[in-house]
Every structure is written in C-alpha cells, then in structure tokens.
Short mmCIF file of C-alpha atoms in Angstrom, two decimals:
data_model
loop_
_atom_site.label_atom_id
_atom_site.label_comp_id
_atom_site.label_asym_id
_atom_site.label_seq_id
_atom_site.Cartn_x
_atom_site.Cartn_y
_atom_site.Cartn_z
CA UNK A 45 21.31 15.67 -25.65
CA UNK A 46 22.70 13.55 -28.50
CA UNK A 47 24.89 10.97 -26.76
CA UNK A 48 27.34 8.50 -28.29
CA UNK A 49 28.19 6.49 -25.17
CA UNK A 50 29.34 6.57 -21.56
CA UNK A 51 32.68 5.44 -20.18
CA UNK A 52 34.06 4.93 -16.69
CA UNK A 53 37.66 5.35 -15.50
CA UNK A 54 38.58 7.55 -12.52
CA UNK A 55 35.42 9.48 -13.44
CA UNK A 56 32.21 9.05 -15.39
CA UNK A 57 32.52 10.44 -18.92
CA UNK A 58 29.55 11.28 -21.10
CA UNK A 59 30.54 11.52 -24.75
CA UNK A 60 28.27 13.52 -27.02
CA UNK A 61 28.04 12.34 -30.61
CA UNK A 62 28.31 15.51 -32.68
CA UNK A 63 31.28 17.78 -33.38
CA UNK A 64 31.91 20.88 -35.49
CA UNK A 65 35.60 20.07 -36.09
CA UNK A 66 37.18 17.39 -38.27
CA UNK A 67 40.42 16.87 -36.37
CA UNK A 68 42.91 14.72 -38.25
CA UNK A 69 44.25 13.11 -35.09
CA UNK A 70 40.95 12.60 -33.26
CA UNK A 71 40.56 9.18 -31.64
CA UNK A 72 36.83 9.65 -31.01
CA UNK A 73 34.39 7.90 -33.29
CA UNK A 74 30.75 7.98 -32.16
CA UNK A 75 29.29 4.51 -31.75
CA UNK A 76 25.75 5.78 -32.28
CA UNK A 77 23.53 8.82 -31.71
CA UNK A 78 21.01 8.48 -28.89
CA UNK A 79 18.77 11.45 -28.08
CA UNK A 80 18.34 11.35 -24.29
CA UNK A 81 16.52 14.05 -22.35
CA UNK A 82 18.32 15.56 -19.37
CA UNK A 83 16.04 13.99 -16.76
CA UNK A 84 16.87 10.50 -18.04
CA UNK A 85 20.55 11.43 -18.20
CA UNK A 86 20.46 12.40 -14.54
CA UNK A 87 18.92 9.03 -13.65
CA UNK A 88 21.67 7.26 -15.60
CA UNK A 89 24.49 9.26 -14.01
CA UNK A 90 23.09 8.70 -10.50
CA UNK A 91 22.92 4.98 -11.22
CA UNK A 92 26.53 4.98 -12.46
CA UNK A 93 27.64 6.96 -9.40
CA UNK A 94 26.09 4.37 -7.11
CA UNK A 95 27.49 1.45 -9.10
CA UNK A 96 31.08 2.72 -9.47
CA UNK A 97 31.28 5.06 -6.45
CA UNK A 98 32.37 8.00 -8.61
CA UNK A 99 31.17 11.56 -8.16
CA UNK A 100 33.17 13.29 -10.88
CA UNK A 101 31.63 13.67 -14.34
CA UNK A 102 33.27 14.86 -17.54
CA UNK A 103 31.13 15.89 -20.50
CA UNK A 104 33.22 15.53 -23.64
CA UNK A 105 32.88 14.17 -27.12
CA UNK A 106 32.40 15.25 -29.74
CA UNK A 107 31.63 18.84 -28.79
CA UNK A 108 29.36 19.41 -25.76
CA UNK A 109 28.55 23.05 -26.55
CA UNK A 110 26.62 21.94 -29.64
CA UNK A 111 24.01 20.58 -27.22
CA UNK A 112 21.54 23.37 -26.41
CA UNK A 113 20.40 21.65 -23.22
CA UNK A 114 23.97 21.43 -21.85
CA UNK A 115 23.45 24.29 -19.33
CA UNK A 116 20.26 22.68 -17.99
CA UNK A 117 21.99 19.31 -17.68
CA UNK A 118 24.99 20.79 -15.86
CA UNK A 119 22.66 22.64 -13.48
CA UNK A 120 20.85 19.41 -12.63
CA UNK A 121 24.16 17.60 -12.11
CA UNK A 122 25.25 20.27 -9.63
CA UNK A 123 21.91 20.08 -7.84
CA UNK A 124 22.64 16.36 -7.42
CA UNK A 125 26.10 17.11 -5.98
CA UNK A 126 28.24 15.97 -8.91
CA UNK A 127 31.62 17.53 -9.66
CA UNK A 128 31.32 18.60 -13.30
CA UNK A 129 34.04 19.06 -15.93
CA UNK A 130 33.30 20.20 -19.48
CA UNK A 131 35.86 19.46 -22.19
CA UNK A 132 35.36 21.69 -25.23
CA UNK A 133 37.13 22.95 -28.35
CA UNK A 134 35.98 26.43 -27.31
CA UNK A 135 34.43 27.43 -30.61
CA UNK A 136 30.91 28.00 -29.23
CA UNK A 137 31.86 28.21 -25.55
CA UNK A 138 31.41 31.95 -25.04
CA UNK A 139 27.86 31.78 -26.39
CA UNK A 140 26.75 29.79 -23.32
CA UNK A 141 29.58 30.52 -20.88
CA UNK A 142 27.54 32.38 -18.27
CA UNK A 143 24.85 29.69 -18.27
CA UNK A 144 27.29 26.94 -17.31
CA UNK A 145 27.57 26.06 -13.62
CA UNK A 146 30.48 23.64 -14.04
CA UNK A 147 33.41 23.17 -11.64
CA UNK A 148 36.00 23.04 -14.42
CA UNK A 149 36.10 23.90 -18.11
CA UNK A 150 38.91 22.47 -20.24
CA UNK A 151 39.51 24.25 -23.54
CA UNK A 152 41.39 22.23 -26.14
CA UNK A 153 43.48 24.77 -28.06
CA UNK A 154 44.90 22.78 -30.97
CA UNK A 155 47.29 25.53 -32.12
CA UNK A 156 47.91 29.26 -31.84
CA UNK A 157 49.03 29.47 -35.46
CA UNK A 158 45.80 29.66 -37.46
CA UNK A 159 47.33 27.81 -40.43
CA UNK A 160 48.23 24.85 -38.23
CA UNK A 161 44.81 24.99 -36.59
CA UNK A 162 43.02 24.94 -39.96
CA UNK A 163 45.26 22.10 -41.15
CA UNK A 164 44.38 20.01 -38.10
CA UNK A 165 40.68 20.84 -37.71
CA UNK A 166 39.42 22.42 -40.93
CA UNK A 167 38.37 25.51 -38.92
CA UNK A 168 39.82 28.85 -37.84
CA UNK A 169 40.88 29.39 -34.22
CA UNK A 170 39.93 33.10 -34.10
CA UNK A 171 36.71 32.57 -32.11
CA UNK A 172 38.54 30.28 -29.69
CA UNK A 173 41.33 32.78 -29.05
CA UNK A 174 38.78 35.54 -28.45
CA UNK A 175 36.92 33.29 -26.02
CA UNK A 176 40.13 32.46 -24.12
CA UNK A 177 40.91 36.18 -23.92
CA UNK A 178 37.39 36.88 -22.64
CA UNK A 179 37.79 34.20 -19.98
CA UNK A 180 41.30 35.31 -19.09
CA UNK A 181 40.18 38.87 -18.41
CA UNK A 182 37.45 37.58 -16.09
CA UNK A 183 39.08 34.48 -14.62
CA UNK A 184 38.90 35.72 -11.03
CA UNK A 185 35.17 36.43 -11.36
CA UNK A 186 34.15 33.17 -13.01
CA UNK A 187 32.73 30.38 -10.81
CA UNK A 188 34.76 27.60 -12.44
CA UNK A 189 38.40 26.67 -12.93
CA UNK A 190 39.69 27.01 -16.51
CA UNK A 191 42.40 24.86 -18.05
CA UNK A 192 43.73 25.19 -21.60
CA UNK A 193 45.01 21.97 -23.15
CA UNK A 194 47.21 21.29 -26.19
CA UNK A 195 48.20 18.01 -27.81
CA UNK A 196 51.92 17.80 -28.60
CA UNK A 197 52.10 16.28 -32.11
CA UNK A 198 55.69 15.76 -33.29
CA UNK A 199 56.33 17.58 -36.56
CA UNK A 200 53.04 19.51 -36.37
CA UNK A 201 52.44 21.01 -32.92
CA UNK A 202 56.00 21.23 -31.70
CA UNK A 203 57.97 22.98 -28.94
CA UNK A 204 57.87 26.38 -30.63
CA UNK A 205 54.08 26.27 -30.99
CA UNK A 206 53.65 25.20 -27.37
CA UNK A 207 56.01 27.97 -26.30
CA UNK A 208 53.93 30.51 -28.24
CA UNK A 209 50.71 29.23 -26.68
CA UNK A 210 52.26 29.58 -23.22
CA UNK A 211 53.26 33.17 -24.04
CA UNK A 212 49.70 33.90 -25.18
CA UNK A 213 48.21 32.41 -22.00
CA UNK A 214 50.71 34.25 -19.81
CA UNK A 215 48.68 37.47 -20.18
CA UNK A 216 46.24 35.92 -17.70
CA UNK A 217 48.38 33.11 -16.25
CA UNK A 218 45.82 30.46 -17.15
CA UNK A 219 46.38 26.82 -16.23
CA UNK A 220 47.96 24.90 -19.11
CA UNK A 221 48.15 21.18 -19.81
CA UNK A 222 50.28 19.50 -22.50
CA UNK A 223 49.15 16.07 -23.64
CA UNK A 224 51.16 13.65 -25.73
CA UNK A 225 49.68 12.66 -29.08
CA UNK A 226 48.40 9.09 -29.27
CA UNK A 227 48.59 7.76 -32.85
CA UNK A 228 45.17 6.41 -33.79
CA UNK A 229 43.98 8.12 -36.97
CA UNK A 230 47.06 10.26 -37.71
CA UNK A 231 50.24 8.39 -38.61
CA UNK A 232 52.56 10.42 -36.39
CA UNK A 233 54.61 9.00 -33.52
CA UNK A 234 54.06 9.82 -29.87
CA UNK A 235 56.31 12.49 -28.34
CA UNK A 236 59.01 10.99 -26.17
CA UNK A 237 59.10 11.45 -22.41
CA UNK A 238 62.04 13.85 -22.77
CA UNK A 239 60.15 15.89 -25.37
CA UNK A 240 57.14 16.25 -23.08
CA UNK A 241 59.35 17.18 -20.14
CA UNK A 242 61.12 19.81 -22.23
CA UNK A 243 57.81 21.20 -23.51
CA UNK A 244 56.57 21.56 -19.94
CA UNK A 245 59.85 23.20 -18.90
CA UNK A 246 59.54 25.75 -21.72
CA UNK A 247 55.90 26.52 -20.89
CA UNK A 248 56.82 26.99 -17.22
CA UNK A 249 58.99 29.94 -18.23
CA UNK A 250 55.78 31.88 -18.89
CA UNK A 251 53.12 30.24 -16.70
CA UNK A 252 52.89 29.35 -13.02
CA UNK A 253 50.73 26.25 -13.45
CA UNK A 254 51.69 23.79 -16.19
CA UNK A 255 51.06 20.05 -16.24
CA UNK A 256 51.60 17.32 -18.80
CA UNK A 257 50.14 13.88 -19.42
CA UNK A 258 53.20 12.50 -17.60
CA UNK A 259 51.89 13.99 -14.35
CA UNK A 260 48.73 11.89 -14.26
CA UNK A 261 48.14 8.22 -13.67
CA UNK A 262 46.47 6.62 -16.65
CA UNK A 263 43.06 5.06 -16.10
CA UNK A 264 41.90 2.87 -18.95
CA UNK A 265 38.24 3.72 -19.61
CA UNK A 266 35.57 1.07 -19.92
CA UNK A 267 32.66 1.72 -22.25
CA UNK A 268 29.23 1.54 -20.64
CA UNK A 269 26.48 0.42 -23.00
CA UNK A 270 23.05 1.98 -22.62
CA UNK A 271 20.12 0.28 -24.30
CA UNK A 272 17.82 2.98 -25.75
CA UNK A 273 14.79 0.70 -25.37
CA UNK A 274 15.35 0.64 -21.61
CA UNK A 275 15.36 4.43 -21.22
#
C-alpha cells in the first residue's frame, strides 16, 4: 500500500497517499509516498496498538480503494482483532465491496447535485450514487455498518443540498453524518453552530439516524513518523 503517514487520536489512522479526486476544500496533503507491504503494516499497527492502547483503526487518505491490497490488509487487521473503519469517496468502492471485511465503511458524498460535485472534486458523482443505492438495497445483508458523510460548506453545500441528500438516503434509511467545513485550502467560513444544528434537524425529518460534528468530542491527531529505512 502507498502510505503517506500515520496519525493517532482516539484511534489509529492510516492515510494513503493517492487520490482520484481533486477536492477544492481538502485539508489532506500527502507528506510522502511510502510503499509498505501489508505484513509490515500489520507489524506497525500492532506496535502502535501496544504503545497507545488503541484498537480502532481508520484507513483514510487520500483514497483507500485505489490500493489493490486493501482487502488483504483489512482481512489481516480483523484476524489480529482490530476494529476497522474505511473512509472512502465511494468512487471505486463497489468494485471491491464484497472483499472488504471492515466493521464500518464511511462514504463521503460531497453533493447530490452533480454540478456541485464536479465543481468541488472535478469528477461526476454518478458511480458514487449507484454504489450507495447498491449498498442501501443490501444494507441488512452486509457485514459492516455504513455511514454517509457530507461536509457543510456555506454558500456551496448548503441546507437545501443536505436536505436533498437526506431525502435520497431515506429510501434505505442509511446513517448520515454532517460535518462542518474547516477552512484550510478553500477560503470559505465554517458553518455556525446554529447552521449545523438546523441542518441536522432538517435531515432528521427524513432519516432516523443523523449526527453532526457537534455530537463528537474533538481529538487532535498527532502525526506518527515512520522511517522507511527501518521497515
């Protein structure tokens, strides 16, 4: 797998280096690209688990589904009793969905409106919507929990867009999380607390399980440096 770096907060996060989107608001910038085989990755994660007493792992990035050995790595993590979360943009997810033995899969749906999605990412959302529909129709038969996430970006991804996403997800009553935009690369303010609360309230009209970034305690991540020469 091509890894950028590791970080530790309330969980261990492995950030892959590559991505197929060019999101205008993305805060992630790969520090480097280290090609690490899955056996070495398991050794690293077990060492981090022992050091920080954390058993939950998120694989994010970047885009994890670009890594062909992702299913093998997830399988090994589960065999070593890790709780595994995959955070993905969903574009290639369905191509390896039934090979993934994760506990949770978080799909980052930037926008339902394809024009907004293309403006933000440079790519169409059609494959992602089809994948969400595929998952929704089978959600009770899949071995993992699915959560769809959207970033509330004032002036771009607003209440009406979030409302429309909630309506779309209501066909299968999928879990939905609304996260407030953090201005790093895109010069747009954060949504206010009241705006996030209202967005959640509107989404709750259509879905039984909605959360927002206000519902979770923030854990500032610490980057863990891995020296390639020591692997």
